[in-house]
Amino acid sequence: MKDKFFVITGTFKGVDSNDLKTKIEQAGGKVNSMPSSKTDYVLVGNNPGGAKLKKANKFNLPQFTEAEVLALVETLDG
C-alpha cells in the first residue's frame, strides 16, 4: 500500500469514506480526489460518481468492489 495512489468514490457499508482515506494514508498510501494516469486503484462503493468512473475507465484503472474494499479495511485494521 505504501506509495500507491487511490481514489475513493461512492459509499461503503460499515466504513466512512473519510475513515477509509485516513486508514490508507496511515498505511503509506495516498488518496486523490480524481483518477489520473498516476492512480493505482479506484475504490468503488454504492452510488459512485459518474465522472470518477468515466476517468477511471479512460485510464483503464483497477477497480475494487465494495467487498474488496471492506476486506482491505480489515487488513489495515489488523
PDB file of N, CA, C and O in Angstrom:
ATOM      1  N   MET A   1       0.826  -1.192   0.000  1.00  0.00           N
ATOM      2  CA  MET A   1       0.000   0.000   0.000  1.00  0.00           C
ATOM      3  C   MET A   1       0.869   1.253   0.000  1.00  0.00           C
ATOM      4  O   MET A   1       0.448   2.279  -0.481  1.00  0.00           O
ATOM      5  N   LYS A   2       2.085   1.114   0.498  1.00  0.00           N
ATOM      6  CA  LYS A   2       2.989   2.260   0.574  1.00  0.00           C
ATOM      7  C   LYS A   2       3.242   2.830  -0.823  1.00  0.00           C
ATOM      8  O   LYS A   2       3.515   2.098  -1.756  1.00  0.00           O
ATOM      9  N   ASP A   3       3.105   4.156  -0.918  1.00  0.00           N
ATOM     10  CA  ASP A   3       3.354   4.896  -2.154  1.00  0.00           C
ATOM     11  C   ASP A   3       2.387   4.568  -3.297  1.00  0.00           C
ATOM     12  O   ASP A   3       2.691   4.859  -4.449  1.00  0.00           O
ATOM     13  N   LYS A   4       1.247   3.969  -3.001  1.00  0.00           N
ATOM     14  CA  LYS A   4       0.215   3.712  -4.010  1.00  0.00           C
ATOM     15  C   LYS A   4      -0.797   4.854  -3.959  1.00  0.00           C
ATOM     16  O   LYS A   4      -1.055   5.439  -2.906  1.00  0.00           O
ATOM     17  N   PHE A   5      -1.373   5.162  -5.121  1.00  0.00           N
ATOM     18  CA  PHE A   5      -2.367   6.234  -5.215  1.00  0.00           C
ATOM     19  C   PHE A   5      -3.763   5.632  -5.383  1.00  0.00           C
ATOM     20  O   PHE A   5      -3.966   4.750  -6.219  1.00  0.00           O
ATOM     21  N   PHE A   6      -4.714   6.116  -4.582  1.00  0.00           N
ATOM     22  CA  PHE A   6      -6.083   5.626  -4.561  1.00  0.00           C
ATOM     23  C   PHE A   6      -7.057   6.764  -4.840  1.00  0.00           C
ATOM     24  O   PHE A   6      -6.779   7.920  -4.524  1.00  0.00           O
ATOM     25  N   VAL A   7      -8.206   6.412  -5.391  1.00  0.00           N
ATOM     26  CA  VAL A   7      -9.344   7.326  -5.499  1.00  0.00           C
ATOM     27  C   VAL A   7     -10.534   6.585  -4.903  1.00  0.00           C
ATOM     28  O   VAL A   7     -10.738   5.397  -5.175  1.00  0.00           O
ATOM     29  N   ILE A   8     -11.300   7.266  -4.068  1.00  0.00           N
ATOM     30  CA  ILE A   8     -12.473   6.690  -3.419  1.00  0.00           C
ATOM     31  C   ILE A   8     -13.713   7.326  -4.025  1.00  0.00           C
ATOM     32  O   ILE A   8     -13.800   8.554  -4.131  1.00  0.00           O
ATOM     33  N   THR A   9     -14.679   6.494  -4.426  1.00  0.00           N
ATOM     34  CA  THR A   9     -15.936   7.021  -4.954  1.00  0.00           C
ATOM     35  C   THR A   9     -17.087   6.172  -4.456  1.00  0.00           C
ATOM     36  O   THR A   9     -16.992   4.952  -4.371  1.00  0.00           O
ATOM     37  N   GLY A  10     -18.169   6.819  -4.072  1.00  0.00           N
ATOM     38  CA  GLY A  10     -19.336   6.105  -3.553  1.00  0.00           C
ATOM     39  C   GLY A  10     -19.286   5.956  -2.039  1.00  0.00           C
ATOM     40  O   GLY A  10     -18.414   6.500  -1.370  1.00  0.00           O
ATOM     41  N   THR A  11     -20.254   5.210  -1.519  1.00  0.00           N
ATOM     42  CA  THR A  11     -20.337   4.968  -0.078  1.00  0.00           C
ATOM     43  C   THR A  11     -20.123   3.486   0.194  1.00  0.00           C
ATOM     44  O   THR A  11     -20.384   2.634  -0.656  1.00  0.00           O
ATOM     45  N   PHE A  12     -19.664   3.189   1.394  1.00  0.00           N
ATOM     46  CA  PHE A  12     -19.339   1.821   1.770  1.00  0.00           C
ATOM     47  C   PHE A  12     -20.036   1.449   3.071  1.00  0.00           C
ATOM     48  O   PHE A  12     -20.087   2.254   3.997  1.00  0.00           O
ATOM     49  N   LYS A  13     -20.546   0.227   3.116  1.00  0.00           N
ATOM     50  CA  LYS A  13     -21.223  -0.273   4.310  1.00  0.00           C
ATOM     51  C   LYS A  13     -20.186  -0.504   5.407  1.00  0.00           C
ATOM     52  O   LYS A  13     -19.205  -1.203   5.196  1.00  0.00           O
ATOM     53  N   GLY A  14     -20.380   0.134   6.530  1.00  0.00           N
ATOM     54  CA  GLY A  14     -19.516  -0.121   7.678  1.00  0.00           C
ATOM     55  C   GLY A  14     -18.255   0.717   7.763  1.00  0.00           C
ATOM     56  O   GLY A  14     -17.527   0.612   8.736  1.00  0.00           O
ATOM     57  N   VAL A  15     -17.979   1.538   6.763  1.00  0.00           N
ATOM     58  CA  VAL A  15     -16.801   2.406   6.848  1.00  0.00           C
ATOM     59  C   VAL A  15     -17.088   3.722   6.122  1.00  0.00           C
ATOM     60  O   VAL A  15     -17.600   3.737   5.016  1.00  0.00           O
ATOM     61  N   ASP A  16     -16.788   4.806   6.783  1.00  0.00           N
ATOM     62  CA  ASP A  16     -16.958   6.140   6.223  1.00  0.00           C
ATOM     63  C   ASP A  16     -15.790   6.429   5.268  1.00  0.00           C
ATOM     64  O   ASP A  16     -14.663   5.996   5.508  1.00  0.00           O
ATOM     65  N   SER A  17     -16.051   7.131   4.199  1.00  0.00           N
ATOM     66  CA  SER A  17     -15.004   7.439   3.213  1.00  0.00           C
ATOM     67  C   SER A  17     -13.830   8.186   3.836  1.00  0.00           C
ATOM     68  O   SER A  17     -12.671   7.939   3.487  1.00  0.00           O
ATOM     69  N   ASN A  18     -14.111   9.090   4.773  1.00  0.00           N
ATOM     70  CA  ASN A  18     -13.025   9.826   5.432  1.00  0.00           C
ATOM     71  C   ASN A  18     -12.167   8.893   6.277  1.00  0.00           C
ATOM     72  O   ASN A  18     -10.943   9.039   6.329  1.00  0.00           O
ATOM     73  N   ASP A  19     -12.813   7.930   6.964  1.00  0.00           N
ATOM     74  CA  ASP A  19     -12.068   6.946   7.755  1.00  0.00           C
ATOM     75  C   ASP A  19     -11.221   6.070   6.836  1.00  0.00           C
ATOM     76  O   ASP A  19     -10.078   5.735   7.156  1.00  0.00           O
ATOM     77  N   LEU A  20     -11.779   5.699   5.697  1.00  0.00           N
ATOM     78  CA  LEU A  20     -11.058   4.884   4.723  1.00  0.00           C
ATOM     79  C   LEU A  20      -9.827   5.643   4.224  1.00  0.00           C
ATOM     80  O   LEU A  20      -8.721   5.093   4.152  1.00  0.00           O
ATOM     81  N   LYS A  21      -9.999   6.914   3.932  1.00  0.00           N
ATOM     82  CA  LYS A  21      -8.881   7.750   3.491  1.00  0.00           C
ATOM     83  C   LYS A  21      -7.788   7.794   4.558  1.00  0.00           C
ATOM     84  O   LYS A  21      -6.606   7.618   4.254  1.00  0.00           O
ATOM     85  N   THR A  22      -8.185   7.984   5.807  1.00  0.00           N
ATOM     86  CA  THR A  22      -7.224   8.042   6.911  1.00  0.00           C
ATOM     87  C   THR A  22      -6.458   6.732   7.039  1.00  0.00           C
ATOM     88  O   THR A  22      -5.234   6.728   7.188  1.00  0.00           O
ATOM     89  N   LYS A  23      -7.158   5.602   6.945  1.00  0.00           N
ATOM     90  CA  LYS A  23      -6.514   4.285   7.060  1.00  0.00           C
ATOM     91  C   LYS A  23      -5.498   4.071   5.940  1.00  0.00           C
ATOM     92  O   LYS A  23      -4.403   3.562   6.169  1.00  0.00           O
ATOM     93  N   ILE A  24      -5.856   4.470   4.730  1.00  0.00           N
ATOM     94  CA  ILE A  24      -4.948   4.320   3.588  1.00  0.00           C
ATOM     95  C   ILE A  24      -3.697   5.177   3.801  1.00  0.00           C
ATOM     96  O   ILE A  24      -2.563   4.724   3.598  1.00  0.00           O
ATOM     97  N   GLU A  25      -3.905   6.404   4.240  1.00  0.00           N
ATOM     98  CA  GLU A  25      -2.777   7.307   4.451  1.00  0.00           C
ATOM     99  C   GLU A  25      -1.882   6.825   5.587  1.00  0.00           C
ATOM    100  O   GLU A  25      -0.656   6.920   5.497  1.00  0.00           O
ATOM    101  N   GLN A  26      -2.476   6.270   6.637  1.00  0.00           N
ATOM    102  CA  GLN A  26      -1.678   5.742   7.742  1.00  0.00           C
ATOM    103  C   GLN A  26      -0.848   4.538   7.304  1.00  0.00           C
ATOM    104  O   GLN A  26       0.204   4.265   7.875  1.00  0.00           O
ATOM    105  N   ALA A  27      -1.318   3.825   6.278  1.00  0.00           N
ATOM    106  CA  ALA A  27      -0.586   2.673   5.753  1.00  0.00           C
ATOM    107  C   ALA A  27       0.427   3.089   4.681  1.00  0.00           C
ATOM    108  O   ALA A  27       1.069   2.241   4.068  1.00  0.00           O
ATOM    109  N   GLY A  28       0.561   4.393   4.439  1.00  0.00           N
ATOM    110  CA  GLY A  28       1.557   4.884   3.499  1.00  0.00           C
ATOM    111  C   GLY A  28       1.044   5.172   2.098  1.00  0.00           C
ATOM    112  O   GLY A  28       1.812   5.561   1.220  1.00  0.00           O
ATOM    113  N   GLY A  29      -0.267   4.986   1.881  1.00  0.00           N
ATOM    114  CA  GLY A  29      -0.854   5.280   0.576  1.00  0.00           C
ATOM    115  C   GLY A  29      -1.266   6.736   0.479  1.00  0.00           C
ATOM    116  O   GLY A  29      -1.233   7.472   1.457  1.00  0.00           O
ATOM    117  N   LYS A  30      -1.651   7.118  -0.715  1.00  0.00           N
ATOM    118  CA  LYS A  30      -2.115   8.487  -0.953  1.00  0.00           C
ATOM    119  C   LYS A  30      -3.491   8.423  -1.600  1.00  0.00           C
ATOM    120  O   LYS A  30      -3.761   7.537  -2.404  1.00  0.00           O
ATOM    121  N   VAL A  31      -4.360   9.370  -1.237  1.00  0.00           N
ATOM    122  CA  VAL A  31      -5.716   9.412  -1.778  1.00  0.00           C
ATOM    123  C   VAL A  31      -5.897  10.703  -2.561  1.00  0.00           C
ATOM    124  O   VAL A  31      -5.662  11.788  -2.041  1.00  0.00           O
ATOM    125  N   ASN A  32      -6.293  10.559  -3.810  1.00  0.00           N
ATOM    126  CA  ASN A  32      -6.564  11.707  -4.677  1.00  0.00           C
ATOM    127  C   ASN A  32      -8.066  11.843  -4.877  1.00  0.00           C
ATOM    128  O   ASN A  32      -8.807  10.868  -4.731  1.00  0.00           O
ATOM    129  N   SER A  33      -8.499  13.032  -5.277  1.00  0.00           N
ATOM    130  CA  SER A  33      -9.925  13.263  -5.454  1.00  0.00           C
ATOM    131  C   SER A  33     -10.442  12.768  -6.802  1.00  0.00           C
ATOM    132  O   SER A  33     -11.602  12.394  -6.922  1.00  0.00           O
ATOM    133  N   MET A  34      -9.581  12.761  -7.832  1.00  0.00           N
ATOM    134  CA  MET A  34      -9.987  12.314  -9.168  1.00  0.00           C
ATOM    135  C   MET A  34      -8.931  11.371  -9.738  1.00  0.00           C
ATOM    136  O   MET A  34      -7.748  11.560  -9.486  1.00  0.00           O
ATOM    137  N   PRO A  35      -9.371  10.369 -10.497  1.00  0.00           N
ATOM    138  CA  PRO A  35      -8.410   9.452 -11.125  1.00  0.00           C
ATOM    139  C   PRO A  35      -7.523  10.174 -12.137  1.00  0.00           C
ATOM    140  O   PRO A  35      -7.938  11.139 -12.772  1.00  0.00           O
ATOM    141  N   SER A  36      -6.293   9.676 -12.253  1.00  0.00           N
ATOM    142  CA  SER A  36      -5.363  10.165 -13.260  1.00  0.00           C
ATOM    143  C   SER A  36      -4.513   8.977 -13.706  1.00  0.00           C
ATOM    144  O   SER A  36      -4.663   7.869 -13.185  1.00  0.00           O
ATOM    145  N   SER A  37      -3.616   9.223 -14.607  1.00  0.00           N
ATOM    146  CA  SER A  37      -2.744   8.140 -15.065  1.00  0.00           C
ATOM    147  C   SER A  37      -1.824   7.650 -13.950  1.00  0.00           C
ATOM    148  O   SER A  37      -1.271   6.563 -14.037  1.00  0.00           O
ATOM    149  N   LYS A  38      -1.680   8.422 -12.874  1.00  0.00           N
ATOM    150  CA  LYS A  38      -0.839   8.031 -11.735  1.00  0.00           C
ATOM    151  C   LYS A  38      -1.596   7.214 -10.692  1.00  0.00           C
ATOM    152  O   LYS A  38      -0.992   6.687  -9.767  1.00  0.00           O
ATOM    153  N   THR A  39      -2.914   7.115 -10.828  1.00  0.00           N
ATOM    154  CA  THR A  39      -3.731   6.377  -9.866  1.00  0.00           C
ATOM    155  C   THR A  39      -3.466   4.884 -10.007  1.00  0.00           C
ATOM    156  O   THR A  39      -3.423   4.354 -11.111  1.00  0.00           O
ATOM    157  N   ASP A  40      -3.305   4.206  -8.867  1.00  0.00           N
ATOM    158  CA  ASP A  40      -3.081   2.764  -8.873  1.00  0.00           C
ATOM    159  C   ASP A  40      -4.393   1.990  -8.755  1.00  0.00           C
ATOM    160  O   ASP A  40      -4.555   0.964  -9.408  1.00  0.00           O
ATOM    161  N   TYR A  41      -5.319   2.484  -7.902  1.00  0.00           N
ATOM    162  CA  TYR A  41      -6.568   1.765  -7.652  1.00  0.00           C
ATOM    163  C   TYR A  41      -7.717   2.738  -7.427  1.00  0.00           C
ATOM    164  O   TYR A  41      -7.541   3.779  -6.799  1.00  0.00           O
ATOM    165  N   VAL A  42      -8.904   2.345  -7.873  1.00  0.00           N
ATOM    166  CA  VAL A  42     -10.124   3.101  -7.614  1.00  0.00           C
ATOM    167  C   VAL A  42     -11.012   2.220  -6.729  1.00  0.00           C
ATOM    168  O   VAL A  42     -11.291   1.069  -7.067  1.00  0.00           O
ATOM    169  N   LEU A  43     -11.419   2.758  -5.594  1.00  0.00           N
ATOM    170  CA  LEU A  43     -12.271   2.037  -4.655  1.00  0.00           C
ATOM    171  C   LEU A  43     -13.706   2.457  -4.918  1.00  0.00           C
ATOM    172  O   LEU A  43     -14.067   3.611  -4.700  1.00  0.00           O
ATOM    173  N   VAL A  44     -14.527   1.527  -5.395  1.00  0.00           N
ATOM    174  CA  VAL A  44     -15.867   1.848  -5.882  1.00  0.00           C
ATOM    175  C   VAL A  44     -16.925   1.288  -4.933  1.00  0.00           C
ATOM    176  O   VAL A  44     -17.062   0.078  -4.783  1.00  0.00           O
ATOM    177  N   GLY A  45     -17.687   2.203  -4.311  1.00  0.00           N
ATOM    178  CA  GLY A  45     -18.777   1.802  -3.427  1.00  0.00           C
ATOM    179  C   GLY A  45     -20.121   1.992  -4.103  1.00  0.00           C
ATOM    180  O   GLY A  45     -20.214   2.091  -5.330  1.00  0.00           O
ATOM    181  N   ASN A  46     -21.166   2.046  -3.295  1.00  0.00           N
ATOM    182  CA  ASN A  46     -22.516   2.275  -3.798  1.00  0.00           C
ATOM    183  C   ASN A  46     -22.656   3.725  -4.258  1.00  0.00           C
ATOM    184  O   ASN A  46     -22.105   4.632  -3.648  1.00  0.00           O
ATOM    185  N   ASN A  47     -23.414   3.931  -5.334  1.00  0.00           N
ATOM    186  CA  ASN A  47     -23.666   5.261  -5.887  1.00  0.00           C
ATOM    187  C   ASN A  47     -22.381   6.030  -6.178  1.00  0.00           C
ATOM    188  O   ASN A  47     -22.200   7.154  -5.716  1.00  0.00           O
ATOM    189  N   PRO A  48     -21.471   5.428  -6.949  1.00  0.00           N
ATOM    190  CA  PRO A  48     -20.213   6.108  -7.253  1.00  0.00           C
ATOM    191  C   PRO A  48     -20.429   7.301  -8.184  1.00  0.00           C
ATOM    192  O   PRO A  48     -21.418   7.368  -8.907  1.00  0.00           O
ATOM    193  N   GLY A  49     -19.501   8.222  -8.135  1.00  0.00           N
ATOM    194  CA  GLY A  49     -19.558   9.390  -9.003  1.00  0.00           C
ATOM    195  C   GLY A  49     -19.280   9.015 -10.454  1.00  0.00           C
ATOM    196  O   GLY A  49     -18.294   8.348 -10.751  1.00  0.00           O
ATOM    197  N   GLY A  50     -20.157   9.418 -11.345  1.00  0.00           N
ATOM    198  CA  GLY A  50     -20.023   9.068 -12.751  1.00  0.00           C
ATOM    199  C   GLY A  50     -18.762   9.618 -13.392  1.00  0.00           C
ATOM    200  O   GLY A  50     -18.110   8.951 -14.202  1.00  0.00           O
ATOM    201  N   ALA A  51     -18.376  10.833 -13.029  1.00  0.00           N
ATOM    202  CA  ALA A  51     -17.179  11.435 -13.613  1.00  0.00           C
ATOM    203  C   ALA A  51     -15.928  10.668 -13.197  1.00  0.00           C
ATOM    204  O   ALA A  51     -15.012  10.465 -14.003  1.00  0.00           O
ATOM    205  N   LYS A  52     -15.891  10.234 -11.949  1.00  0.00           N
ATOM    206  CA  LYS A  52     -14.734   9.478 -11.475  1.00  0.00           C
ATOM    207  C   LYS A  52     -14.636   8.133 -12.191  1.00  0.00           C
ATOM    208  O   LYS A  52     -13.547   7.720 -12.607  1.00  0.00           O
ATOM    209  N   LEU A  53     -15.766   7.456 -12.344  1.00  0.00           N
ATOM    210  CA  LEU A  53     -15.745   6.165 -13.030  1.00  0.00           C
ATOM    211  C   LEU A  53     -15.372   6.321 -14.496  1.00  0.00           C
ATOM    212  O   LEU A  53     -14.632   5.499 -15.057  1.00  0.00           O
ATOM    213  N   LYS A  54     -15.863   7.374 -15.116  1.00  0.00           N
ATOM    214  CA  LYS A  54     -15.548   7.620 -16.524  1.00  0.00           C
ATOM    215  C   LYS A  54     -14.044   7.811 -16.706  1.00  0.00           C
ATOM    216  O   LYS A  54     -13.428   7.236 -17.615  1.00  0.00           O
ATOM    217  N   LYS A  55     -13.439   8.613 -15.816  1.00  0.00           N
ATOM    218  CA  LYS A  55     -11.995   8.832 -15.890  1.00  0.00           C
ATOM    219  C   LYS A  55     -11.233   7.551 -15.570  1.00  0.00           C
ATOM    220  O   LYS A  55     -10.223   7.249 -16.207  1.00  0.00           O
ATOM    221  N   ALA A  56     -11.697   6.798 -14.585  1.00  0.00           N
ATOM    222  CA  ALA A  56     -11.035   5.537 -14.226  1.00  0.00           C
ATOM    223  C   ALA A  56     -11.046   4.579 -15.410  1.00  0.00           C
ATOM    224  O   ALA A  56     -10.038   3.924 -15.705  1.00  0.00           O
ATOM    225  N   ASN A  57     -12.170   4.516 -16.104  1.00  0.00           N
ATOM    226  CA  ASN A  57     -12.273   3.642 -17.277  1.00  0.00           C
ATOM    227  C   ASN A  57     -11.395   4.153 -18.424  1.00  0.00           C
ATOM    228  O   ASN A  57     -10.804   3.359 -19.150  1.00  0.00           O
ATOM    229  N   LYS A  58     -11.314   5.466 -18.566  1.00  0.00           N
ATOM    230  CA  LYS A  58     -10.475   6.061 -19.606  1.00  0.00           C
ATOM    231  C   LYS A  58      -9.018   5.639 -19.431  1.00  0.00           C
ATOM    232  O   LYS A  58      -8.323   5.337 -20.402  1.00  0.00           O
ATOM    233  N   PHE A  59      -8.565   5.598 -18.169  1.00  0.00           N
ATOM    234  CA  PHE A  59      -7.191   5.218 -17.874  1.00  0.00           C
ATOM    235  C   PHE A  59      -7.037   3.711 -17.633  1.00  0.00           C
ATOM    236  O   PHE A  59      -5.952   3.250 -17.314  1.00  0.00           O
ATOM    237  N   ASN A  60      -8.153   2.973 -17.763  1.00  0.00           N
ATOM    238  CA  ASN A  60      -8.140   1.520 -17.572  1.00  0.00           C
ATOM    239  C   ASN A  60      -7.552   1.140 -16.210  1.00  0.00           C
ATOM    240  O   ASN A  60      -6.668   0.279 -16.111  1.00  0.00           O
ATOM    241  N   LEU A  61      -8.044   1.789 -15.151  1.00  0.00           N
ATOM    242  CA  LEU A  61      -7.514   1.590 -13.801  1.00  0.00           C
ATOM    243  C   LEU A  61      -8.187   0.407 -13.102  1.00  0.00           C
ATOM    244  O   LEU A  61      -9.384   0.193 -13.266  1.00  0.00           O
ATOM    245  N   PRO A  62      -7.435  -0.326 -12.294  1.00  0.00           N
ATOM    246  CA  PRO A  62      -8.033  -1.409 -11.497  1.00  0.00           C
ATOM    247  C   PRO A  62      -9.041  -0.833 -10.513  1.00  0.00           C
ATOM    248  O   PRO A  62      -8.774   0.187  -9.870  1.00  0.00           O
ATOM    249  N   GLN A  63     -10.198  -1.492 -10.408  1.00  0.00           N
ATOM    250  CA  GLN A  63     -11.254  -1.021  -9.514  1.00  0.00           C
ATOM    251  C   GLN A  63     -11.557  -2.089  -8.474  1.00  0.00           C
ATOM    252  O   GLN A  63     -11.716  -3.252  -8.807  1.00  0.00           O
ATOM    253  N   PHE A  64     -11.627  -1.677  -7.206  1.00  0.00           N
ATOM    254  CA  PHE A  64     -12.006  -2.565  -6.111  1.00  0.00           C
ATOM    255  C   PHE A  64     -13.504  -2.422  -5.878  1.00  0.00           C
ATOM    256  O   PHE A  64     -14.018  -1.302  -5.804  1.00  0.00           O
ATOM    257  N   THR A  65     -14.195  -3.536  -5.720  1.00  0.00           N
ATOM    258  CA  THR A  65     -15.615  -3.520  -5.378  1.00  0.00           C
ATOM    259  C   THR A  65     -15.765  -3.224  -3.886  1.00  0.00           C
ATOM    260  O   THR A  65     -14.779  -3.237  -3.135  1.00  0.00           O
ATOM    261  N   GLU A  66     -17.000  -3.019  -3.460  1.00  0.00           N
ATOM    262  CA  GLU A  66     -17.240  -2.752  -2.040  1.00  0.00           C
ATOM    263  C   GLU A  66     -16.716  -3.899  -1.173  1.00  0.00           C
ATOM    264  O   GLU A  66     -16.075  -3.671  -0.147  1.00  0.00           O
ATOM    265  N   ALA A  67     -16.962  -5.145  -1.566  1.00  0.00           N
ATOM    266  CA  ALA A  67     -16.488  -6.295  -0.785  1.00  0.00           C
ATOM    267  C   ALA A  67     -14.963  -6.304  -0.689  1.00  0.00           C
ATOM    268  O   ALA A  67     -14.395  -6.583   0.376  1.00  0.00           O
ATOM    269  N   GLU A  68     -14.294  -5.977  -1.783  1.00  0.00           N
ATOM    270  CA  GLU A  68     -12.831  -5.937  -1.778  1.00  0.00           C
ATOM    271  C   GLU A  68     -12.316  -4.795  -0.911  1.00  0.00           C
ATOM    272  O   GLU A  68     -11.303  -4.931  -0.219  1.00  0.00           O
ATOM    273  N   VAL A  69     -13.017  -3.668  -0.909  1.00  0.00           N
ATOM    274  CA  VAL A  69     -12.647  -2.540  -0.081  1.00  0.00           C
ATOM    275  C   VAL A  69     -12.782  -2.903   1.396  1.00  0.00           C
ATOM    276  O   VAL A  69     -11.896  -2.621   2.211  1.00  0.00           O
ATOM    277  N   LEU A  70     -13.887  -3.565   1.747  1.00  0.00           N
ATOM    278  CA  LEU A  70     -14.089  -3.953   3.147  1.00  0.00           C
ATOM    279  C   LEU A  70     -13.026  -4.954   3.596  1.00  0.00           C
ATOM    280  O   LEU A  70     -12.562  -4.902   4.733  1.00  0.00           O
ATOM    281  N   ALA A  71     -12.619  -5.866   2.717  1.00  0.00           N
ATOM    282  CA  ALA A  71     -11.528  -6.795   3.043  1.00  0.00           C
ATOM    283  C   ALA A  71     -10.217  -6.030   3.233  1.00  0.00           C
ATOM    284  O   ALA A  71      -9.428  -6.345   4.137  1.00  0.00           O
ATOM    285  N   LEU A  72      -9.987  -5.014   2.410  1.00  0.00           N
ATOM    286  CA  LEU A  72      -8.810  -4.183   2.538  1.00  0.00           C
ATOM    287  C   LEU A  72      -8.798  -3.479   3.889  1.00  0.00           C
ATOM    288  O   LEU A  72      -7.769  -3.431   4.566  1.00  0.00           O
ATOM    289  N   VAL A  73      -9.943  -2.956   4.306  1.00  0.00           N
ATOM    290  CA  VAL A  73     -10.058  -2.265   5.582  1.00  0.00           C
ATOM    291  C   VAL A  73      -9.700  -3.215   6.723  1.00  0.00           C
ATOM    292  O   VAL A  73      -8.993  -2.843   7.671  1.00  0.00           O
ATOM    293  N   GLU A  74     -10.141  -4.464   6.640  1.00  0.00           N
ATOM    294  CA  GLU A  74      -9.815  -5.447   7.680  1.00  0.00           C
ATOM    295  C   GLU A  74      -8.310  -5.651   7.783  1.00  0.00           C
ATOM    296  O   GLU A  74      -7.774  -5.751   8.889  1.00  0.00           O
ATOM    297  N   THR A  75      -7.613  -5.700   6.666  1.00  0.00           N
ATOM    298  CA  THR A  75      -6.162  -5.878   6.714  1.00  0.00           C
ATOM    299  C   THR A  75      -5.482  -4.635   7.293  1.00  0.00           C
ATOM    300  O   THR A  75      -4.480  -4.753   7.987  1.00  0.00           O
ATOM    301  N   LEU A  76      -6.037  -3.468   7.025  1.00  0.00           N
ATOM    302  CA  LEU A  76      -5.463  -2.240   7.566  1.00  0.00           C
ATOM    303  C   LEU A  76      -5.711  -2.134   9.059  1.00  0.00           C
ATOM    304  O   LEU A  76      -4.896  -1.574   9.781  1.00  0.00           O
ATOM    305  N   ASP A  77      -6.839  -2.665   9.527  1.00  0.00           N
ATOM    306  CA  ASP A  77      -7.159  -2.640  10.951  1.00  0.00           C
ATOM    307  C   ASP A  77      -6.335  -3.660  11.727  1.00  0.00           C
ATOM    308  O   ASP A  77      -6.092  -3.493  12.909  1.00  0.00           O
ATOM    309  N   GLY A  78      -5.974  -4.764  11.058  1.00  0.00           N
ATOM    310  CA  GLY A  78      -5.295  -5.870  11.729  1.00  0.00           C
ATOM    311  C   GLY A  78      -3.863  -5.630  11.871  1.00  0.00           C
ATOM    312  O   GLY A  78      -3.068  -5.967  12.596  1.00  0.00           O
TER     313      GLY A  78
END
